[in-house]
XYZ file of C-alpha atoms in Angstrom:
601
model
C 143.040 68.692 97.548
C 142.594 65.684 95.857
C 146.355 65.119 94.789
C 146.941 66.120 98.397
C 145.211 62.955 99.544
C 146.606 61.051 97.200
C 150.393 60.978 98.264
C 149.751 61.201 101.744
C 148.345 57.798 102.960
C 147.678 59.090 106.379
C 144.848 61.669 105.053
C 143.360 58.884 102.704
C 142.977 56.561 105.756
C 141.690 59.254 108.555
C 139.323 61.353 106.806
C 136.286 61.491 108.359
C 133.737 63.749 106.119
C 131.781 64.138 109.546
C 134.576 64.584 111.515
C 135.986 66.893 108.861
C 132.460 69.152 108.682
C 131.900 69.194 112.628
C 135.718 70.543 113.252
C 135.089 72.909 110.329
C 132.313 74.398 112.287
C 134.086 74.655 115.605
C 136.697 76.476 113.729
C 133.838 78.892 112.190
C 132.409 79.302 115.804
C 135.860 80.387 116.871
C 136.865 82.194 114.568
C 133.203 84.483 115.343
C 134.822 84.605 118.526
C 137.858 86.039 117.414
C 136.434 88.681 114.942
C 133.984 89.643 118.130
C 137.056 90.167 120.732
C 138.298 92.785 117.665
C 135.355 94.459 116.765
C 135.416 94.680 121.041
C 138.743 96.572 120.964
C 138.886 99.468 123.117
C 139.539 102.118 119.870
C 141.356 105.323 120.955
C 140.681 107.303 117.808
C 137.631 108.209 115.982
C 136.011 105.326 114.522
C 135.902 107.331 110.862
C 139.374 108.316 110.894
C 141.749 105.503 109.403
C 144.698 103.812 111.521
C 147.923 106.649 110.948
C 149.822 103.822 109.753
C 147.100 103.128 106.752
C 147.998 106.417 105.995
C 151.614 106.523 105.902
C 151.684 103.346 103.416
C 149.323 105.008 100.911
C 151.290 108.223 101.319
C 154.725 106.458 100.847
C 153.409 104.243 97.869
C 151.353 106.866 96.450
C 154.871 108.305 95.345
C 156.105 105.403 93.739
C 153.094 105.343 91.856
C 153.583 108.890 90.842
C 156.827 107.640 89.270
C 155.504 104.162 87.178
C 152.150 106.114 86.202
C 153.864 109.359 85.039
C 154.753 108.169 81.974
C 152.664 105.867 79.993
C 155.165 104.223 77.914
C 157.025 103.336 81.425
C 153.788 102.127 82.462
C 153.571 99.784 79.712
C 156.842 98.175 79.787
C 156.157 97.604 83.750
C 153.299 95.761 82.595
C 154.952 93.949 79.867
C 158.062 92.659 82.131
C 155.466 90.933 85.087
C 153.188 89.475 81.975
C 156.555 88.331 80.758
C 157.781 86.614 83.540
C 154.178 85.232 84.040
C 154.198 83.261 80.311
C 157.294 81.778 81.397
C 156.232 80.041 84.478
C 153.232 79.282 82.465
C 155.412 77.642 80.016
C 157.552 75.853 82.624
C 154.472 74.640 84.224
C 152.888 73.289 80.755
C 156.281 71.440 79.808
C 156.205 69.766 83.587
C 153.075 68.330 82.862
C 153.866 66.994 79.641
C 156.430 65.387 81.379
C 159.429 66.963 80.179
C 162.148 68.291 82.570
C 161.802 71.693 83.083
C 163.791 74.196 85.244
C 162.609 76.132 87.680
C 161.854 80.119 86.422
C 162.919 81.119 89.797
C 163.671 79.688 93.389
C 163.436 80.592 96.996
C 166.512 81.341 99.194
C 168.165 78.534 100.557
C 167.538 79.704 104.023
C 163.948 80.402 103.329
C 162.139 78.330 106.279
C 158.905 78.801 105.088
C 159.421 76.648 101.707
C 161.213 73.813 103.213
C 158.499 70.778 102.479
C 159.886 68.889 99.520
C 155.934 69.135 98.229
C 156.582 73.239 97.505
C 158.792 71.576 94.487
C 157.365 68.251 93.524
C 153.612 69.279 93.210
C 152.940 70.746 90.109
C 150.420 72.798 91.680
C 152.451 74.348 94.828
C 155.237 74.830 92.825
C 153.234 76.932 90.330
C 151.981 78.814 92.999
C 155.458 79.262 94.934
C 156.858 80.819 91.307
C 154.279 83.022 90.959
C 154.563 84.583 94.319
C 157.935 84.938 93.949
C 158.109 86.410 90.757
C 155.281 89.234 91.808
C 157.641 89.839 94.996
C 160.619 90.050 92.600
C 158.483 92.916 90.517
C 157.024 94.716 93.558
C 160.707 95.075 95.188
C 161.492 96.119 91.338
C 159.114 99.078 91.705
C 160.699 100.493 94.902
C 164.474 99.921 93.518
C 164.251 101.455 90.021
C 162.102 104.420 91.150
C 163.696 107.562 90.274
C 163.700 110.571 91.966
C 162.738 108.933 95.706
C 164.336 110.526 98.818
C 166.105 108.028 100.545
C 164.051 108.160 103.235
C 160.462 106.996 101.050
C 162.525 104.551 99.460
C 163.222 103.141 103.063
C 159.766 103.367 103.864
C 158.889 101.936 100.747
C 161.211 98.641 101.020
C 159.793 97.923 104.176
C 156.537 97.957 103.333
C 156.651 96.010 100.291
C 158.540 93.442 102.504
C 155.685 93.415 105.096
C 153.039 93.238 102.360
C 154.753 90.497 100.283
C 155.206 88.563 103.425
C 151.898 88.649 104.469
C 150.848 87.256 101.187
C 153.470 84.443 101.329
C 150.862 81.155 99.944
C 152.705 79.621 102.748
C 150.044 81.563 105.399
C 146.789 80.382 104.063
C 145.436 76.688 104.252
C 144.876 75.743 100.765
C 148.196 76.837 99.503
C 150.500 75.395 102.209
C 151.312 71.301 101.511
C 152.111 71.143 105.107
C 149.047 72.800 106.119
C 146.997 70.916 103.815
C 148.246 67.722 104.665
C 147.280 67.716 108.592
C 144.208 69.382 108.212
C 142.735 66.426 106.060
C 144.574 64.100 108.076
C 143.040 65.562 111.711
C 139.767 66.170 109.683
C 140.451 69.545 110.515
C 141.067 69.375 113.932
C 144.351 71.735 113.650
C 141.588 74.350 112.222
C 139.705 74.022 115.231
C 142.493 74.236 117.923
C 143.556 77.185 116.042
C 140.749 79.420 115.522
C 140.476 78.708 119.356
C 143.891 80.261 120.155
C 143.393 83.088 117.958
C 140.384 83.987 120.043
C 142.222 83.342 122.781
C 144.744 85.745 121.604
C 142.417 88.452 120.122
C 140.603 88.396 124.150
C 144.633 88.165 126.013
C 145.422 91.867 123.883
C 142.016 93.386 124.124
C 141.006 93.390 119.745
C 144.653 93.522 119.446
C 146.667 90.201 118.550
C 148.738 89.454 121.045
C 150.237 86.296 119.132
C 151.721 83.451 121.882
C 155.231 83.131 121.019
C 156.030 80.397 124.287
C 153.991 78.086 126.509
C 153.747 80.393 129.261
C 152.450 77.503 132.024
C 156.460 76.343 133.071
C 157.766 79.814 132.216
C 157.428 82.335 135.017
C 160.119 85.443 136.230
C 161.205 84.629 139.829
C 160.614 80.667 139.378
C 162.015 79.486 135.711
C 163.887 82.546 135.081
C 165.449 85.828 137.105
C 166.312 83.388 139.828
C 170.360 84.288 140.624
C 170.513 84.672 144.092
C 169.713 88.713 145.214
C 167.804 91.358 146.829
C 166.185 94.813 146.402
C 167.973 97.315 148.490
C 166.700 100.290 146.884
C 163.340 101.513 144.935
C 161.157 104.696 143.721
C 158.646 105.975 141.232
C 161.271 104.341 138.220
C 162.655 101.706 138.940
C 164.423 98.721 141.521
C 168.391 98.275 142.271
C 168.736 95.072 142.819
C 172.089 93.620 144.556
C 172.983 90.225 144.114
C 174.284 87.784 146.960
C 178.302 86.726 145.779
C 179.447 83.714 144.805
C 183.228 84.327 145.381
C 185.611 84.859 148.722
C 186.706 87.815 147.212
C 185.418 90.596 144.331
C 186.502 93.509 142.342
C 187.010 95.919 144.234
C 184.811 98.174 141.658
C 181.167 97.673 141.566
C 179.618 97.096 138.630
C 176.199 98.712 137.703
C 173.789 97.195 134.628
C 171.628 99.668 133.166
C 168.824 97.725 130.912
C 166.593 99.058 128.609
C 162.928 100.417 129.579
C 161.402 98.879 126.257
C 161.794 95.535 127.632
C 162.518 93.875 131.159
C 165.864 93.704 132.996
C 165.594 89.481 132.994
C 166.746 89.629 129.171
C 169.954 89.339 130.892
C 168.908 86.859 133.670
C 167.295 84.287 131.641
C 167.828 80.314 132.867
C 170.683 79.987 134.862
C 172.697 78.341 131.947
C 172.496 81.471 129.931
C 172.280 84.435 132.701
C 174.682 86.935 131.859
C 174.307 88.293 135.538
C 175.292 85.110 136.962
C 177.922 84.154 135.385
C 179.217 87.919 136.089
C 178.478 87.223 139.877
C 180.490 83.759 139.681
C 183.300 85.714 137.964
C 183.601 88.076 141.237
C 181.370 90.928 140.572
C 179.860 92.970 143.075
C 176.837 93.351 140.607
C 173.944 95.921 140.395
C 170.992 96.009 138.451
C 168.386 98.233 137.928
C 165.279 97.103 137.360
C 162.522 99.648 135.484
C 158.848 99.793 136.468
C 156.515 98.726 133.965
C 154.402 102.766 134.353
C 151.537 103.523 133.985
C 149.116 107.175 132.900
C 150.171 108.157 136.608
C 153.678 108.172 135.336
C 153.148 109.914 131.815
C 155.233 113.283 133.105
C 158.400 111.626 133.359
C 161.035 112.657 131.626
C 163.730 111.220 129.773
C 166.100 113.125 132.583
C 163.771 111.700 135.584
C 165.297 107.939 133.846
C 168.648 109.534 134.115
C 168.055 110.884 137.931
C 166.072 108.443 139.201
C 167.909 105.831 137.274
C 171.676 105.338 136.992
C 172.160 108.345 139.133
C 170.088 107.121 142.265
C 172.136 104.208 142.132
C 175.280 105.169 141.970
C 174.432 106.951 145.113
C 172.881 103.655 146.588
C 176.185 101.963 145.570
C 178.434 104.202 147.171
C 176.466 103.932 150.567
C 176.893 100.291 149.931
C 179.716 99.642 148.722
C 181.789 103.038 149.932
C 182.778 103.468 146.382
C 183.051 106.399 144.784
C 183.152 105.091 141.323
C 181.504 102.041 139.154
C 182.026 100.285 136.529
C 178.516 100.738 133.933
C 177.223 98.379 131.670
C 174.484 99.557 129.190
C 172.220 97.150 126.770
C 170.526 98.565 123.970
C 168.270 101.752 125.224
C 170.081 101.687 128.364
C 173.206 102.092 126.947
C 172.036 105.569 124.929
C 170.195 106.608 128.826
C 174.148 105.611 130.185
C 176.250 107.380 127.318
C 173.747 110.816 128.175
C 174.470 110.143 132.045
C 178.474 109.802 131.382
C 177.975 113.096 129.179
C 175.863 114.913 131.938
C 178.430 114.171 134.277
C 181.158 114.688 132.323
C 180.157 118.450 131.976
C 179.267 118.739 135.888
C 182.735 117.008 136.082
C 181.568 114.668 138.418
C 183.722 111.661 138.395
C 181.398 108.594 138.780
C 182.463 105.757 136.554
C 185.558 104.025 136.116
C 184.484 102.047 132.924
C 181.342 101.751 130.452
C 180.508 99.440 128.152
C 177.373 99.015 125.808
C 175.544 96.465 124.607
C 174.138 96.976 121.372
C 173.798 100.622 121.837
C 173.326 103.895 119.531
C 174.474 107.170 120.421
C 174.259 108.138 116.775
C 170.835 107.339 114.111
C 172.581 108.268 111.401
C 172.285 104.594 110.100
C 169.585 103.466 112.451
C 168.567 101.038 109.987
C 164.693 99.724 109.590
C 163.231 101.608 112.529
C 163.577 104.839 110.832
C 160.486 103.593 109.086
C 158.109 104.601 112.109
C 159.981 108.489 112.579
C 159.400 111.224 111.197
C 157.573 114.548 112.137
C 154.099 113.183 111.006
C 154.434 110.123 112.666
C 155.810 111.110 115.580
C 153.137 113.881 116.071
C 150.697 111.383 115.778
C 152.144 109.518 117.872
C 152.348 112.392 120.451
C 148.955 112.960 119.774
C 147.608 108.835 120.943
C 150.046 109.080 124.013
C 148.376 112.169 125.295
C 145.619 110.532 125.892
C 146.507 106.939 127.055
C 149.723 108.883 129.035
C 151.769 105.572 127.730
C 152.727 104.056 124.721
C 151.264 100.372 125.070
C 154.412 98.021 124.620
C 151.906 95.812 122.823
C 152.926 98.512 119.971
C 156.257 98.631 120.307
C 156.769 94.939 120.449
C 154.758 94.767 116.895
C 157.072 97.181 115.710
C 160.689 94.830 116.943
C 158.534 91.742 115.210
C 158.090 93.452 111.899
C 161.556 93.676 111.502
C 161.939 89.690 110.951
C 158.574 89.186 110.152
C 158.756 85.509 108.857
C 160.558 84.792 111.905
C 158.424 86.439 114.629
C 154.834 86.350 113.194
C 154.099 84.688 109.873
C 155.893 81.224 111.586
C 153.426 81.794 114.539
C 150.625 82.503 112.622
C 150.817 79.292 110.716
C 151.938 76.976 113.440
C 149.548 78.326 116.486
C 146.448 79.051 114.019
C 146.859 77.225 110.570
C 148.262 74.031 112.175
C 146.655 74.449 115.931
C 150.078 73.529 117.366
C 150.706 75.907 120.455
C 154.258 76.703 120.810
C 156.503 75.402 123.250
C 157.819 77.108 126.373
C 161.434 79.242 124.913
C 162.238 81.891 127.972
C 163.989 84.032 125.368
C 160.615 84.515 123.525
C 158.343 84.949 126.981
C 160.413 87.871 127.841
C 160.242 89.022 124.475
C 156.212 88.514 124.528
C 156.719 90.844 128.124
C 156.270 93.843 127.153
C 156.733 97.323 128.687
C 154.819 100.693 128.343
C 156.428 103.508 128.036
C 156.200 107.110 129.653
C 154.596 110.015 127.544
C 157.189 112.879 128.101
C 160.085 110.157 127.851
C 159.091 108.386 124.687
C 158.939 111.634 122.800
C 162.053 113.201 124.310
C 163.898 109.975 123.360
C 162.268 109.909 119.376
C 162.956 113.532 118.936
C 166.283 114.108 120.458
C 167.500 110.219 119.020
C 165.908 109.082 116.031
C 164.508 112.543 114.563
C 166.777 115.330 115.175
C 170.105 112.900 116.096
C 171.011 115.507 119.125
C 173.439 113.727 121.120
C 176.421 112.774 118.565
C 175.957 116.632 117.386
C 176.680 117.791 120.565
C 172.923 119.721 121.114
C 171.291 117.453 122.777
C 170.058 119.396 126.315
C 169.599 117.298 129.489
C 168.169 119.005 132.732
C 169.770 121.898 131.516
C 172.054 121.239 130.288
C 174.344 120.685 126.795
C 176.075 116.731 125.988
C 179.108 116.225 124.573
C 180.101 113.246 123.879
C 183.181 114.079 123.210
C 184.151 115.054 127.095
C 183.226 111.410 127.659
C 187.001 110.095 128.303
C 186.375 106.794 130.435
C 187.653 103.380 128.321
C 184.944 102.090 126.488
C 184.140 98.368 125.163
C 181.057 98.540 122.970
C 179.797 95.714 121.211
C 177.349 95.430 118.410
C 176.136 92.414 116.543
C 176.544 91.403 113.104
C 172.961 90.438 112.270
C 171.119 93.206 114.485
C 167.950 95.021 113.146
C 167.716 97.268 116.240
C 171.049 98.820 116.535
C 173.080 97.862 113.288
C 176.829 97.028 113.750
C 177.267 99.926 110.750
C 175.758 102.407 113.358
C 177.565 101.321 116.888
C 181.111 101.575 114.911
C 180.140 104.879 113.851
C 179.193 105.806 117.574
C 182.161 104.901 118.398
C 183.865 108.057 117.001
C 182.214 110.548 119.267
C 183.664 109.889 122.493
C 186.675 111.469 123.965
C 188.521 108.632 125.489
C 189.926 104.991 124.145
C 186.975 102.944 122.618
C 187.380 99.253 122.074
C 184.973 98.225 119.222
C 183.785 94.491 119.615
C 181.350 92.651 116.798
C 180.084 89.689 117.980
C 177.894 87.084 115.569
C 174.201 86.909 115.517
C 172.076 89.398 116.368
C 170.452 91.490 118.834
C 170.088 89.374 121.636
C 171.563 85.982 120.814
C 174.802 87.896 120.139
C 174.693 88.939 122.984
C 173.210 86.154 125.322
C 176.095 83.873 124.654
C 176.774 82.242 127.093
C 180.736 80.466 126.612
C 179.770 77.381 127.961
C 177.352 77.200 124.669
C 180.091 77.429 122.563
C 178.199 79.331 119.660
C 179.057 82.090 117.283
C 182.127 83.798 117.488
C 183.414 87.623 117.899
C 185.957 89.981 116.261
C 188.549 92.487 117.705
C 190.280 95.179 115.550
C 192.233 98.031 117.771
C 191.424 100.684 115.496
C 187.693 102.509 114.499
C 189.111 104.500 112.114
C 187.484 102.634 109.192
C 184.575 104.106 107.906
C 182.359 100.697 107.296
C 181.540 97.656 109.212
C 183.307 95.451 106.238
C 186.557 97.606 106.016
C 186.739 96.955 109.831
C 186.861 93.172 109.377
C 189.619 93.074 107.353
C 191.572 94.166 110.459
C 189.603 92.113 112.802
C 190.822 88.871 114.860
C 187.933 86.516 115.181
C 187.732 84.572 118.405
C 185.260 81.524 118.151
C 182.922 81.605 121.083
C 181.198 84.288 123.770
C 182.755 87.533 123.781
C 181.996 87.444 127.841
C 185.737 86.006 128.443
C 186.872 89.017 126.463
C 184.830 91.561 128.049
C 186.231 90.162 131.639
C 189.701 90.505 131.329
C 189.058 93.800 129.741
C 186.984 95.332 132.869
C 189.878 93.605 134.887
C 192.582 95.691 132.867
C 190.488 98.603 134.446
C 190.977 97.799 137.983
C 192.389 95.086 139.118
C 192.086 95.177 142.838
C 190.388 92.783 144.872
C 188.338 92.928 148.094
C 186.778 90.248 150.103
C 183.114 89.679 148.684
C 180.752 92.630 150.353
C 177.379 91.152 151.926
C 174.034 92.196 150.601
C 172.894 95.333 151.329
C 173.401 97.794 154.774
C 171.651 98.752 157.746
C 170.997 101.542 156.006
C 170.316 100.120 152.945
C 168.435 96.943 154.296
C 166.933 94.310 151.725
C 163.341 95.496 150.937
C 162.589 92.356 149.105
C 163.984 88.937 147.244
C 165.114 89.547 143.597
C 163.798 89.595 140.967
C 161.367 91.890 142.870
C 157.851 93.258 142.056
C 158.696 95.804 139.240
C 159.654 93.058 137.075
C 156.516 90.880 137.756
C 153.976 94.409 136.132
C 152.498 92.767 133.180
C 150.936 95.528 130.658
């Protein structure tokens, strides 16, 4: 601390010790506040039975153990290597001080955010500390990679968790081992302590004992007002969900409708952010006759419904609206994420009632096969899911506070650790970012549909094999012969690009494979006028890997929405004067975005 004050002439000139020791206890008195809203938390298992995902760690690691603690001579050279590496850095560290130049034993990634203050590298001390947590995290990912004899599936497990752990106990999260941290909480005299022990109270009360960490200023942020504004009404609800129609834009329109089918894990406005970046929008001002559905946010009363009440009650339904609208027989579908695997199992279902519905689909980030699901195959498998099973029968829901934990711990430095140290280490509440107040908006899911969707998806893989049943009856993709464009993103966690090319092999009719850059939603909430990131074509799927692909691939700098366009276009070209809102019928029941979208869990 006292080299901290030392080269920062700001701290040496504001410290207050009074100052300092009165903020310290406001931060204490918070932070009593904080541990009381969690020992407050409504619990909804037995308080003597530890949290299932305790249990799956110990379980996973407890077989890596078994490997490194089988043999004893293994054991020891396990030992030796981390003691190793540790008397380097200590030597390192004692030729630094005795002012000789010494390189570094080992050094963060250059995109590593967390260890960007020059101070990680020119204080002896942090820079001790930043080696040593690096070279334990180097040994602990060690562990997982040379175990022999792992399933693939514990090793998976295993990686993950050992990236969650390490994370957690980055030096760059606690107050005495961050410079940055450091630094403005002598300067403040600890003020930044006190402001943030007050928003994690704050945070601890807004999820009930469960943190529900601020990731945007909600105050200017607010669906209907900020964002979800493009110009539209309701025409059509039930138990499931809104159809929203929007007003048009152009004299005249496609004559085919199109239909967006978003996913029930989050809300629809993912797509209708600010105007500058609303991919509905700019589809209206490109002369779409555009649909949206727009899923309730359910509740216990809603725990029966099934994955094929989304399917009935969902896409279905409004096809049926459309065509009363609209007098069109057939749509063209757009599914993101979720709602593109609830779209491919509708085009399959009707595909065997030979129903023709849909003149085009395309998805959005979307898996119809889990074979390479990628890092949410962590949270499924039979135990987990049974246990899972078990909590939803009696809340009737799966809380999307859980859910949206789970889509965090996939970039965990990125959407928690950074929050944790700038809303509660450095007491600096985060600004107002509409992309990451929808993503704080989260959705609870149905019972009967969560568990359909986890055992028929991610556990058993159903649909690609072709025995996958839907309200009676069998899917094959395969009979699915209506063009395709499906995009995935280069950088997604959710639904890898490895796993939508390999989707793309199951259907029956012409598939156009897009990649775009970035990741799960900025790849795909690119708006052209932005200019950003930039997408590949290849007319062929044939290759078996994301990487063989490229090497055939055109890239296109830019949004891939141009693309998309001109392909739907190709599809049906016709054009009709622009169709008015709604029908006597069908008349408006309410202004978009709604009331669905406006549940809060």
């Amino acid at each position: 601390m006292t080299d901290v004050i030392a080269a920062d002439p700001k701290a040496r000139r504001n410290f207050n010790p009074d100052a300092f020791a009165l903020n310290l206890a406001k931060a204490m008195e918070a932070s009593g506040q904080a541990l009381a809203a969690y020992l407050n938390r409504g619990a909804t298992q037995a308080p003597d039975k530890p949290p299932p995902e305790l249990a799956e760690i110990v379980k996973t690691f407890s077989q890596v153990a078994d490997y490194w603690l089988s043999d004893q001579k293994r054991a020891a050279e396990l030992q030796t290597k981390l003691g190793q590496s540790y008397l380097d850095l200590w030597g390192q560290a004692m030729r630094r001080m005795a002012g000789e130049k010494a390189e570094a034993t080992i050094d963060p990634p250059p995109r590593d955010k967390r260890f960007a203050d020059p101070e990680w590298r020119s204080n002896p001390f942090f820079d001790f500390v930043l080696q040593a947590y690096l070279l334990t995290t180097q040994w602990a990912q060690a562990l997982v990679r040379d175990a022999e004899g792992l399933d693939p599936r514990t090793r998976k497990k295993a990686e993950f968790y050992i990236h969650q752990i390490t994370n957690a106990l980055s030096p760059s999260n606690f107050v005495l081992t961050n410079p940055e941290v450091l630094r403005e909480t002598l300067s403040s005299n600890g003020d930044n302590l006190a402001r943030g022990m007050r928003m994690l109270a704050e945070d601890l009360a807004a999820g009930k004992g469960m943190l529900k960490i601020r990731q945007s200023d909600p105050s200017n942020l607010e669906v209907g007002v900020n964002m979800a504004t493009t110009p539209g009404k309701v025409i059509f609800q039930n138990e499931l969900m809104q159809l929203i129609q929007y007003h048009p834009t152009t004299e005249t329109v496609l004559r085919t409708p199109l239909l967006i089918v978003p996913p029930w894990i989050n809300k629809y406005y993912i797509l209708d952010l600010k105007p500058e970046k609303s991919f509905i929008k700019w589809c209206v001002d490109q002369g779409l006759t555009v649909f949206v559905i727009s899923w309730v946010n359910p509740d216990k009363s809603l725990a029966h419904k099934s994955f094929s009440d989304y399917m009935k009650e969902g896409p279905l339904a409004a096809m049926d609206v459309i065509e009363k609208i609209t007098g069109e027989l057939k749509v063209h579908t757009l599914g993101y994420c979720v709602g593109g695997t609830l779209l491919a199992t509708t085009l399959a279902w009707l595909a065997e009632q030979r129903r023709v519905r849909v003149t085009s689909a395309t998805f959005l980030t979307t898996q119809v096969d889990f074979t390479h699901a990628g890092d949410l195959m962590v949270f499924v498998d039979e135990e987990q899911v049974a246990a899972l099973e078990q909590e939803m029968q009696v809340t009737g829901v799966l809380e999307g506070s859980k859910m949206a934990m789970a889509f965090n711990m996939l970039r965990p430095n990125d959407l928690i650790w950074s929050y944790v140290v700038n809303n509660y280490l450095k007491g600096q509440p985060p600004s107002a970012f509409d992309l990451l107040h929808w993503n704080s908006d989260a959705t609870r899911m149905p019972a009967a549909n969560h568990s359909y969707y986890l055992r028929n998806c991610y556990l058993d893989n159903r649909l690609s094999a072709g025995s996958m049943v839907l309200d009676g009856v069998q899917l094959d993709l395969s009979k699915v012969k209506v063009p395709i464009y499906n995009l995935a993103t280069r950088e997604d966690h959710i639904a890898p690009a490895q796993s939508v090319l390999y989707g793309s092999k199951f259907f029956g009719g012409p598939v156009k494979f897009v990649l775009s850059g970035s990741g799960h939603i900025a790849g795909v909430v690119n708006p052209p006028a932005a200019g950003k990131y930039q997408f590949w074509t290849n007319e062929s799927i044939a290759a078996d890997t994301v990487e063989e692909w490229l090497k055939g691939a055109e890239e296109t700098p830019g949004s891939w929405w141009p693309d998309w366009r001109q392909w739907l276009e190709i599809q049906d070209a016709e054009q009709v004067p622009a169709r008015t809102v709604g029908t006597a019928e069908l008349p408006p029941i309410e202004d978009a975005p709604g009331s669905y979208v406006r549940i809060r869990a």
